[in-house]
XYZ file of C-alpha atoms in Angstrom:
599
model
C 0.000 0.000 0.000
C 2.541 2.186 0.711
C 4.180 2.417 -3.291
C 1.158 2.997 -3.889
C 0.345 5.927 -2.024
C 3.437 7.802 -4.078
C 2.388 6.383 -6.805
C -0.958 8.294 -6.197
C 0.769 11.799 -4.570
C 2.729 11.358 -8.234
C -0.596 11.416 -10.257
C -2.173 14.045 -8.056
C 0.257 16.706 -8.905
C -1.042 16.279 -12.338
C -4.417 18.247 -11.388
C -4.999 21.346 -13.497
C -6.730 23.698 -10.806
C -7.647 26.287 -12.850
C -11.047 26.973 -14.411
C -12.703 26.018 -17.161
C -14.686 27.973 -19.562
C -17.819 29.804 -18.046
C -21.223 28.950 -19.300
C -23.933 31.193 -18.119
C -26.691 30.081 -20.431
C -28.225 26.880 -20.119
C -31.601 25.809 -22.572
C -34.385 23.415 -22.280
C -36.402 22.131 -24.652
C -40.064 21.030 -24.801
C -43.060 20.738 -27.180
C -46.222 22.484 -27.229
C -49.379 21.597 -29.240
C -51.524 24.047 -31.074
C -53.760 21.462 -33.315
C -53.705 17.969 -34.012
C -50.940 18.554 -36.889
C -49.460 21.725 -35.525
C -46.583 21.970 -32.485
C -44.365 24.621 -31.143
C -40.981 23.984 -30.945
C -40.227 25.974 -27.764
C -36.442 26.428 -26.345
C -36.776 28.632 -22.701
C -32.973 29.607 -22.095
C -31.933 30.133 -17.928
C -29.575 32.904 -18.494
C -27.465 33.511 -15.612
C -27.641 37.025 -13.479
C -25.806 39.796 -14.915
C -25.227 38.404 -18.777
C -27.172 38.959 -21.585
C -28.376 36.695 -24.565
C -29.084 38.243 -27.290
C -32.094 38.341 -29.985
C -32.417 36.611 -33.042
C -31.888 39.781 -34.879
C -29.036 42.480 -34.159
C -28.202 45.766 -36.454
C -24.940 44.585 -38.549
C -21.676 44.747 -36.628
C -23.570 43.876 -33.718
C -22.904 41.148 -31.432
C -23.429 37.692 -32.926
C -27.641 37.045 -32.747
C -28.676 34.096 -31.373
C -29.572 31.736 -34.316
C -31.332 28.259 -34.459
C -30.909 25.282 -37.066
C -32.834 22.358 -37.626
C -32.156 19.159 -39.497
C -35.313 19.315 -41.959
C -36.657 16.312 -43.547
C -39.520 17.501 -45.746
C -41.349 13.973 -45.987
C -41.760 14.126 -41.834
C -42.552 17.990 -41.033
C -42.583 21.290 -42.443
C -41.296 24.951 -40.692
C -44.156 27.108 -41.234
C -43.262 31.036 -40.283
C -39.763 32.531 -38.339
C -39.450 31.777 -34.604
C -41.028 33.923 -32.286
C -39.409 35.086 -29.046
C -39.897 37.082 -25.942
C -40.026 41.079 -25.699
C -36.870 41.342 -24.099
C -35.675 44.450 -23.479
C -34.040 47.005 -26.132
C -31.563 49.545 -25.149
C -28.051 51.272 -26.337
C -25.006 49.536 -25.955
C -21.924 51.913 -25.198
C -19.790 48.983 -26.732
C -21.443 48.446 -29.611
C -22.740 52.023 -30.047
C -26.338 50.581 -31.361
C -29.309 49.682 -29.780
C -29.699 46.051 -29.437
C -32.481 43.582 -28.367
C -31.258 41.228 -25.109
C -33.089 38.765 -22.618
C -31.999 38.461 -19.034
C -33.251 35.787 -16.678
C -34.976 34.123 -19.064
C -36.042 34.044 -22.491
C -38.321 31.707 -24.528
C -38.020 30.985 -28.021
C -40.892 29.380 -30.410
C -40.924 27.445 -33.720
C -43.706 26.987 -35.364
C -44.205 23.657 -37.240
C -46.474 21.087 -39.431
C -46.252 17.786 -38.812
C -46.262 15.683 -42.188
C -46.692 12.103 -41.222
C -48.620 10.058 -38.228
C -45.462 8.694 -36.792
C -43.532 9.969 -33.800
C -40.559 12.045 -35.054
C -37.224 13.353 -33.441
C -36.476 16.585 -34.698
C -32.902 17.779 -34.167
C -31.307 21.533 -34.265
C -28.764 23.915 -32.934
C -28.449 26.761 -31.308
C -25.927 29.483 -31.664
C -25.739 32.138 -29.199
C -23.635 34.628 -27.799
C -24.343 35.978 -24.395
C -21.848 39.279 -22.646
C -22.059 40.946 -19.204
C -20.995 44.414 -17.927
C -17.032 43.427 -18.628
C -16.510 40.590 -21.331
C -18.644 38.884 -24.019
C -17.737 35.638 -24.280
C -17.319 33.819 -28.054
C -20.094 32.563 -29.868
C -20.937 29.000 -28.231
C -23.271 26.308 -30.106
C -25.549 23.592 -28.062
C -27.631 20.738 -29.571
C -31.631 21.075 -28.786
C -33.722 18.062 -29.340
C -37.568 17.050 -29.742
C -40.307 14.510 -30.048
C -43.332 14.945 -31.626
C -46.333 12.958 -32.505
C -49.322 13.948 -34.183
C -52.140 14.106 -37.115
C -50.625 14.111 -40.091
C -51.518 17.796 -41.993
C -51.162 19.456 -45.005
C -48.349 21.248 -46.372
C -48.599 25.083 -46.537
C -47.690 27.211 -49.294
C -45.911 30.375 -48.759
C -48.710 32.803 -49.098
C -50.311 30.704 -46.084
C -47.251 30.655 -44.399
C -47.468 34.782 -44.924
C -50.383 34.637 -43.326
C -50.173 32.698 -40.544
C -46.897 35.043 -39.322
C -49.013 38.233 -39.818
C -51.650 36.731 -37.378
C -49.721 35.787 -34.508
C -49.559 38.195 -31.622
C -46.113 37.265 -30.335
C -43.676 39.967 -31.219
C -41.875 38.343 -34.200
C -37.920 39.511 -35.066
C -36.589 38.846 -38.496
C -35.393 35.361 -38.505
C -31.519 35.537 -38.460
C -30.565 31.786 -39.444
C -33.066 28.715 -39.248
C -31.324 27.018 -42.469
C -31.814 23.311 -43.522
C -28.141 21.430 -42.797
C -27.658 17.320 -43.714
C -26.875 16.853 -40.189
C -26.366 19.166 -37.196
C -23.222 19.677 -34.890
C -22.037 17.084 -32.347
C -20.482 19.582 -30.211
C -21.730 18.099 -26.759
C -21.240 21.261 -24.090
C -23.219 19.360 -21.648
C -21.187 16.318 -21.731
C -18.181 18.403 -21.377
C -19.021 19.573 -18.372
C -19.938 16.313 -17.009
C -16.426 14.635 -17.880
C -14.920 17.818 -16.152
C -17.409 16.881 -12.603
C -16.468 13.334 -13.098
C -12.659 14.237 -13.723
C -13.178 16.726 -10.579
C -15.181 13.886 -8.549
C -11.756 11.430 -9.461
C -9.032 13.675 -7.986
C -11.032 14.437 -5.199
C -11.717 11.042 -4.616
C -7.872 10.357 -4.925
C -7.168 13.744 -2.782
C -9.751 12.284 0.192
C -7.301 8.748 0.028
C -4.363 10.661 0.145
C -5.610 12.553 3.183
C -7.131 8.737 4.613
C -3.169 7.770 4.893
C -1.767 10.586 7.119
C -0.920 10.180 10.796
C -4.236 12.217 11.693
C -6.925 9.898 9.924
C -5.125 6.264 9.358
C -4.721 5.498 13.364
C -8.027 5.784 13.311
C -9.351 2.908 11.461
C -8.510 0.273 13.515
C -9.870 2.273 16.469
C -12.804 3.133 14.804
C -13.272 -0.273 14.048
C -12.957 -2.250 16.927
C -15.649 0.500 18.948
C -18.276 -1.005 16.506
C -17.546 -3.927 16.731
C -17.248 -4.754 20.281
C -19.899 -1.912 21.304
C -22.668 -3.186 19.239
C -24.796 -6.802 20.118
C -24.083 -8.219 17.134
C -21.867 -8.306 13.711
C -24.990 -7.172 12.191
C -25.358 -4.224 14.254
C -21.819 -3.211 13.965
C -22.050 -3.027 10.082
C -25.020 -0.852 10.283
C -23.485 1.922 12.432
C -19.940 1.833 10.554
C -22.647 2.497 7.849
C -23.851 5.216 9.495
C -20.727 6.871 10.677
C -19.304 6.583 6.665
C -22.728 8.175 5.849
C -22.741 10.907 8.168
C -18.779 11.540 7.633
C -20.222 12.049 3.725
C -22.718 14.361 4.850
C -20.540 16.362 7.003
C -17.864 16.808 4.184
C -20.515 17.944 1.520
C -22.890 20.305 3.864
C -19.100 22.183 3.808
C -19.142 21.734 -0.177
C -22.903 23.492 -0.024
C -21.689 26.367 2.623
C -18.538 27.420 0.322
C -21.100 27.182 -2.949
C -24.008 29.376 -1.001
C -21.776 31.988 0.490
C -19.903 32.550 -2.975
C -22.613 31.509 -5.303
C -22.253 29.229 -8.221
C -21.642 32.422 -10.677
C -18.957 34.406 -9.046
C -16.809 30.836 -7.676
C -15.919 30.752 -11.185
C -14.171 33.923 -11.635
C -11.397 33.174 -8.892
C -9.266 31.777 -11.800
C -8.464 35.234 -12.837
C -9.511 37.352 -9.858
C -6.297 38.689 -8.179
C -6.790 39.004 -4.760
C -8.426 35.707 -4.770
C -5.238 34.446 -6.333
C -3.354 36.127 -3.973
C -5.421 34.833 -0.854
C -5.212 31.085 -2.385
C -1.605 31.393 -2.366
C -0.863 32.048 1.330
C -3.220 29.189 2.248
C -1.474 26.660 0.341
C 2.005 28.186 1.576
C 0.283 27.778 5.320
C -0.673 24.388 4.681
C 3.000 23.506 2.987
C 4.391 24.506 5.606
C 2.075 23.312 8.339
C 2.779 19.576 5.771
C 6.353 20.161 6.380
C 6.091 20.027 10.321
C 6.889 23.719 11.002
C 2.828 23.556 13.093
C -0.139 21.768 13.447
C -3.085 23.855 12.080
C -6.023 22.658 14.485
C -9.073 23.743 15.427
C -10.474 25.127 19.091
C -9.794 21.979 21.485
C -13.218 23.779 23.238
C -14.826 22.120 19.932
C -13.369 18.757 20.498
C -14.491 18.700 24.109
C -18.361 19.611 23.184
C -18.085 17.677 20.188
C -17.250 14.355 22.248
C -19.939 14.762 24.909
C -22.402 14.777 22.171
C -20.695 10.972 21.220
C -21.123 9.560 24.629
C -25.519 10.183 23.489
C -25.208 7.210 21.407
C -27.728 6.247 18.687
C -27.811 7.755 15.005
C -27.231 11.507 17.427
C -23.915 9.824 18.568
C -22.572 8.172 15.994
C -23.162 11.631 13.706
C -21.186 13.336 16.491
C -18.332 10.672 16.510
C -18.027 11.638 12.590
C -18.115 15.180 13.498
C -14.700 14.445 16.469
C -12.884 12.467 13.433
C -13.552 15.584 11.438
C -11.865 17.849 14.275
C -9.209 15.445 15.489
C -7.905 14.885 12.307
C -8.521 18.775 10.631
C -4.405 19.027 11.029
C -4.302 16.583 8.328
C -6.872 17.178 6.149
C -7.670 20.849 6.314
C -4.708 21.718 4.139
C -6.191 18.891 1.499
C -9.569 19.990 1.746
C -9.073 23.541 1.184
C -6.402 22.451 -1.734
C -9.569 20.614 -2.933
C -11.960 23.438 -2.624
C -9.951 25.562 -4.610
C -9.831 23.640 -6.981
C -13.398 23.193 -7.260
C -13.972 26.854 -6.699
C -12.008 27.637 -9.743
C -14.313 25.762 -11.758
C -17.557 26.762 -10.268
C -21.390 25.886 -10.160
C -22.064 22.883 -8.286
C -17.890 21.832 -8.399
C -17.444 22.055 -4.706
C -20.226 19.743 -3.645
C -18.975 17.342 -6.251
C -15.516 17.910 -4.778
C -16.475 17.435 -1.344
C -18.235 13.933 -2.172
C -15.970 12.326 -3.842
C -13.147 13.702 -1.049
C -15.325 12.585 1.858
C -16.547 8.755 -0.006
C -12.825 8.142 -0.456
C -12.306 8.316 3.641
C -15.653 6.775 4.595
C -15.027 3.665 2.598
C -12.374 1.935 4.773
C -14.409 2.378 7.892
C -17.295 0.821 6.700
C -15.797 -1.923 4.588
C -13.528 -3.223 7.643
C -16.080 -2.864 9.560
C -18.242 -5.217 7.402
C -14.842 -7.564 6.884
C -12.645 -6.993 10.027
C -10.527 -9.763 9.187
C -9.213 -7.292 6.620
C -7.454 -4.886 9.061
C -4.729 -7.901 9.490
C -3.871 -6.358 5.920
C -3.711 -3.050 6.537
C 0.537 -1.578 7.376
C 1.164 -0.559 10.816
C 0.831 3.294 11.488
C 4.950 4.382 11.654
C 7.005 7.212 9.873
C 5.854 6.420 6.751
C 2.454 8.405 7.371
C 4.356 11.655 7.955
C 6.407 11.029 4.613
C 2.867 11.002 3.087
C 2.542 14.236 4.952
C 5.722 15.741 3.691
C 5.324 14.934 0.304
C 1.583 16.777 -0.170
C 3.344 19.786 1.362
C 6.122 19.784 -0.784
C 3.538 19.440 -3.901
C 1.202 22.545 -2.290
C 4.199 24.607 -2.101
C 4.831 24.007 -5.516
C 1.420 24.746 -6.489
C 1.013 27.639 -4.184
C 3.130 29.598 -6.933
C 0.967 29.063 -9.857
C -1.620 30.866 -7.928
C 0.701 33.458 -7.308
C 2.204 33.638 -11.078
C -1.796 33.791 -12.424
C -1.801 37.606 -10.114
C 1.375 38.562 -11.315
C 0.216 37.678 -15.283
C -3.395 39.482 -14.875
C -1.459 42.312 -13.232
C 1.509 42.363 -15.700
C 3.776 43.284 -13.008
C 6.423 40.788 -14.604
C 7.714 39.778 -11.350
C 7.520 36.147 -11.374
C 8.253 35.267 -15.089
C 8.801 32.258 -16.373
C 12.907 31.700 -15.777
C 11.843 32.747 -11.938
C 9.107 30.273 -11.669
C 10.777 27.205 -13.315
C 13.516 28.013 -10.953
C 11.710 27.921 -7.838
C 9.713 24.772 -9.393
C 13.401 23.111 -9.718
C 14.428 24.492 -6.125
C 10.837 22.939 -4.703
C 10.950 19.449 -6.351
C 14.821 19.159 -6.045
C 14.304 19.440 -2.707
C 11.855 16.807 -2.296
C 14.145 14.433 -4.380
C 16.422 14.677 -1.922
C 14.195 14.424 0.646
C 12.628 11.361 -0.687
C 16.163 9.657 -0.892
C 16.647 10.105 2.354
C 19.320 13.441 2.274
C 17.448 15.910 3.733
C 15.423 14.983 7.075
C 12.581 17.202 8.462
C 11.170 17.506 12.041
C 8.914 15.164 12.556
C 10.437 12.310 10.358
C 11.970 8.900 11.794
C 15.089 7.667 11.859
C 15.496 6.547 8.209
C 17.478 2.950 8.377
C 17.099 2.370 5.231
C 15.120 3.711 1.598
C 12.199 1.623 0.554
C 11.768 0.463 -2.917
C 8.718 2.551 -3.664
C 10.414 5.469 -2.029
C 13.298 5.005 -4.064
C 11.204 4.779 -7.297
C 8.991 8.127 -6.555
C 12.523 10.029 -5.617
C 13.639 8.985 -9.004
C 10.952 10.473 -10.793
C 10.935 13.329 -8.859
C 14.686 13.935 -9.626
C 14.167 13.019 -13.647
C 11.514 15.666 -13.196
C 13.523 18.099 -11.711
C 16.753 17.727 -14.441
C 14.045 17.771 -16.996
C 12.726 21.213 -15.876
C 16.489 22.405 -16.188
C 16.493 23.193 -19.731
C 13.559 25.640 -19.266
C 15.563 28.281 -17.755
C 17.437 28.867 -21.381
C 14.293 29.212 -23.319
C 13.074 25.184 -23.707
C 9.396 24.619 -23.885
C 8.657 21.863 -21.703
C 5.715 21.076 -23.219
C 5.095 18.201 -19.965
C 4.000 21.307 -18.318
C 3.225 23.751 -20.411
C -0.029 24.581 -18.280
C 1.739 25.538 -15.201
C 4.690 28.227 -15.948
C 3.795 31.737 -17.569
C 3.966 32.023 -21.179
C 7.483 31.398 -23.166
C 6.900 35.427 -24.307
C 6.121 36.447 -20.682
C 10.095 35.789 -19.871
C 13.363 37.898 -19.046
C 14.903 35.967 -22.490
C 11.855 35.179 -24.516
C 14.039 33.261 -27.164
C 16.012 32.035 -24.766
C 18.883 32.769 -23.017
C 22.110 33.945 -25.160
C 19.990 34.169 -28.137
C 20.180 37.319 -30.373
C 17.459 37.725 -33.241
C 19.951 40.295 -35.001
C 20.424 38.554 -38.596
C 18.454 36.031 -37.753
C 15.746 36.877 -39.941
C 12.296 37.329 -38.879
C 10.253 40.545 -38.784
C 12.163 43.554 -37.539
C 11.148 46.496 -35.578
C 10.539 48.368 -38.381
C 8.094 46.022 -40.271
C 5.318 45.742 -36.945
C 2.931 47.766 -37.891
C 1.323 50.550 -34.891
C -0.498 48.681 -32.369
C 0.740 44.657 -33.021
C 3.520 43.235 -31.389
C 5.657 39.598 -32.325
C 4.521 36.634 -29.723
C 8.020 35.381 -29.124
C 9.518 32.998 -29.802
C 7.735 32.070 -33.188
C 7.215 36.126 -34.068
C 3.320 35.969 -34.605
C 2.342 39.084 -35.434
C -0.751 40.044 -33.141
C -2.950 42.445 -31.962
C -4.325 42.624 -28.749
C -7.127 45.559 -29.944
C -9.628 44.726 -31.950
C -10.613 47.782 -33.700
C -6.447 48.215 -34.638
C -6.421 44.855 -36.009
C -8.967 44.890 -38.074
C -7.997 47.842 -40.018
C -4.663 46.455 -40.060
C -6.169 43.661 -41.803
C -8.385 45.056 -44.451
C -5.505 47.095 -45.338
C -3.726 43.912 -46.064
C -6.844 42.476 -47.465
C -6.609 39.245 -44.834
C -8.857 37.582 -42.742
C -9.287 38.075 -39.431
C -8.797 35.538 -36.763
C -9.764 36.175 -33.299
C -8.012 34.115 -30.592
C -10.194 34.113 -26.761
C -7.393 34.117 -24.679
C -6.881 35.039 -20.956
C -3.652 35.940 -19.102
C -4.196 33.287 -16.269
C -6.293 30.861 -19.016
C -4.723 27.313 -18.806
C -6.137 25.904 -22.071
C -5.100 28.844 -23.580
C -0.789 28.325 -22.835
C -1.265 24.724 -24.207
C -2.816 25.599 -27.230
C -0.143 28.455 -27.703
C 2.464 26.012 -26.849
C 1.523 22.612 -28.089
C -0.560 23.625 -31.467
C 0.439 26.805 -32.436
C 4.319 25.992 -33.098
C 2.900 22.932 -35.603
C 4.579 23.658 -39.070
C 1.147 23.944 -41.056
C -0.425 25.895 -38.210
C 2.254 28.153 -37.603
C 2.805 29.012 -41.304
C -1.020 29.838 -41.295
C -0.619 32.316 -37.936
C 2.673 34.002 -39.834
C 1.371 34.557 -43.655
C -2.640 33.990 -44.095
C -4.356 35.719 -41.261
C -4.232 38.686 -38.889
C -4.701 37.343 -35.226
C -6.305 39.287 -32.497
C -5.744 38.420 -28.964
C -8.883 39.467 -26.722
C -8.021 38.772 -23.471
C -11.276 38.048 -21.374
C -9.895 38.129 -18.183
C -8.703 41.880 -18.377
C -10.461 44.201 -16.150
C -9.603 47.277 -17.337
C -13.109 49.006 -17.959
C -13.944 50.425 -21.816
C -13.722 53.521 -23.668
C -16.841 55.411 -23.271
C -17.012 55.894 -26.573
């Protein structure tokens, strides 16, 4: 068990804690009858507070108009009119400098169709939309909307009765920006995607909560645990169901936190601490606390006053007691597992929505498992290693890793705030100090206070101090300009850098674009010399005076996906040659918070 506790520590260093894409519209679909042969189509979007979705139908150079698409098959049923929509509200947008049509809240949208044959039919479509708050606008997103219909078979309509039937319906109708008859419809699942990210999220955690289960806090207990049940209750029947209750009420405990965090920050603004910088800031001295409280420097614990009141409520017995005996595991052992859990909810914070609860129950099932199980199979514990210096190595090790991560909070204020003073030959180089330190720590050179006498190096010790080291050398290189593209998600950008072609390297004669040849407003992204523009309105006049297209890249300063694309696609021969000679790119960054022009 013990390999493979580093084996897991290894592959939790791996998480990516930052956020993912925010999605503040979410649709629903359903199907309303008008006649035997006649249905609505109606999509009700649940826009999030603050943003905006957008009509169907926008003045030109407008933002993009939300649009919808279905796969037609004129044997089955027939679109008769344009969809209808909401009111909404109409008002003058300082960035656009038009009046535009938005929804807020909620909107509902309505297509009006014929059905063509008796049989039940699935009708599938898209919709585009494009929804912006008081700061950003996010890019255009598409979702799949589906529908099942069954009816009366009717009579196709001609056009002049399709005429009429829009000129007598008293929903305010907008000019029909896009329902268009495609062979098939997009597969782009947004829905799935964020269910693989809560399931990914629900996996570390679950790996985070075993990590914490083997530290000298929480593994003692087990056995103790245990053994109460067992002997305490009349019989082995007995003793099962309260180890069930205990895992239960451990569960409960863990995600009633997960709901707190989500209600006092609400599921919209958790997802903005990626790029906020005083969050950044704040979730950078709690994981340097909890590194160092790891490393054995102090005990973080909470009021022994708690404890005390805590255990008196055990001694009740019944469901009451048992719930409170979860509750003194959750104190006793908060030393250990605070650090973890907070690691854990910031994590989930940075993705947002319903990401801490997830995070929280997958954290908390990972710790109530053992308890239960050997309590159902006691014979089991004879497995289980004895407690001994090993648990505090476990310890160690997760503080060595929060330290390390602790700076990629810190690095995401310093990008947003462009204060360039943790680039990226300063934060390799405190990566290499971190995890060359824990290489030797691991092979037994460097002992720390709370450690025991190390007689000898175990094999799985000696095999997770060799990757660390290998890790370490291989980060080396990056302080003279390599990419590293292992972790291209953690460091700042190769252009954010004191030598951002690497050091010794001199771009006089080497070819390339010179000083003279960027045109006012665009800059080179080093160290392939993209030419970019990080203002929209500059680069597209740069690039109808070149007569190229435009293309517009979403980017963020402290955006994860976004320094993996730049550093694992971009540099592609093909691609590259298309970013250099064949388009214009604009960078918007949407995490900048600097408010607009007025005018």
């Amino acid at each position: 068990m013990k390999n493979v506790v580093f084996g897991i520590l290894t592959f939790l260093f791996a998480v990516n804690l930052n956020a993912q894409i925010h999605d503040p519209v979410s649709f629903t679909t359903s199907v309303e009858k008008i006649s035997d042969s006649d249905f609505y189509l109606v999509v009700t979007a649940d826009i999030d507070k603050g943003w905006h979705l957008y009509s169907q139908h926008v003045p030109e150079n407008g933002p993009i108009p939300t649009a919808f698409q279905f796969v037609i098959d004129n044997d089955k049923f027939q679109l008769i009119s344009e969809a209808i929509e909401d009111e909404g509200h109409t008002s003058f947008d300082k960035a656009f400098g038009m009046d535009i049509k938005y929804f807020e809240n909620t909107a509902t949208f309505k297509q009006h169709i014929r059905l063509l044959t008796n049989d039940k039919i699935d009708i599938v479509g898209e919709v585009e939309y494009m929804v912006c708050d008081d700061t950003q606008c996010l890019p255009p997103t598409y979702k799949d909307i589906n529908f099942s219909v069954q009816g009366v078979a009717g009579t196709m309509l001609s056009s002049a009765d399709i005429e009429k039937i829009s000129q007598e319906k008293e929903t305010p109708v907008e000019k029909k920006s896009g329902v268009k008859t495609e062979a098939k419809s997009k597969k782009e699942k947004k829905s799935k995607g964020d269910k693989k990210g809560l399931w990914t999220l629900f996996i570390l955690s679950f790996f985070a909560g075993f990590a914490a289960l083997l530290t000298p806090c929480v593994f003692p207990m087990i056995p103790m645990t245990v053994s109460f049940f067992t002997k305490q209750s009349k019989n082995k029947a007995v003793g099962i169901r309260n180890a069930i209750i205990f895992g239960l009420s451990i569960i409960v405990l863990y995600v009633l936190l997960g709901v707190v965090v989500t209600k006092i920050f609400g599921a919209d603004s958790l997802n903005a601490l990626a790029t906020n910088v005083w969050f950044n800031l704040i979730f950078f001295a709690l994981l340097i606390v909890f590194a160092i409280s790891f490393l054995g420097a102090f005990e973080i614990t909470l009021p022994s006053s708690w404890g005390t009141k805590v255990d008196n409520q055990a001694d009740r017995g019944g469901m009451i007691g048992i719930f409170f005996m979860a509750l003194a595991l959750a104190i006793v052992s908060f030393s250990c597992t605070g650090p973890i859990v907070g690691t854990a909810l910031v994590a989930a914070a940075a993705q947002g929505g319903i990401a801490p609860i997830i995070s929280m129950f997958g954290f908390s099932l990972a710790i109530a498992l053992p308890f239960t199980l050997f309590a159902a199979f006691p014979g089991w514990m004879n497995s289980l290693p004895k407690s001994g210096g090993w648990l505090n190595t476990v310890k160690v090790v997760l503080g060595f890793l929060e330290l390390a991560l602790a700076f990629k909070f810190l690095s995401n204020a310093d990008l947003v705030l462009e204060l360039h003073w943790l680039e990226r030959e300063v934060f390799i180089a405190i990566w290499i100090a971190v995890f060359g330190a824990l290489a030797l720590y691991l092979l037994g050179k460097i002992q720390l206070p709370h450690d025991s006498p190390l007689t000898h190096i175990s094999v799985g010790r000696l095999g997770l101090g060799l990757v660390v080291l290998s890790f370490t050398i291989y980060m080396i290189p990056g302080l003279w300009g390599a990419p590293l593209n292992l972790i291209s998600a953690f460091p700042p950008p190769q252009h954010y850098a004191e030598s951002p072609y690497g050091v010794g390297y001199s771009r006089l004669g080497g070819g390339g674009a010179s000083h003279a040849d960027i045109p006012e407003g665009a800059h080179l992204l080093a160290p392939h010399d993209i030419l970019s523009f990080d203002d929209y309105e500059t680069g597209l006049a740069y690039a109808k005076k070149v007569n190229k297209p435009v293309m517009i890249d979403f980017t963020g300063k402290a955006c994860v996906n976004c320094r993996k694309m730049e550093q694992n696609v971009w540099p592609k021969d093909k691609v590259l040659d298309i970013l250099k000679n064949d388009v214009i790119l604009i960078s918007l960054f949407v995490d900048d918070k600097r408010p607009l022009d007025e005018g």
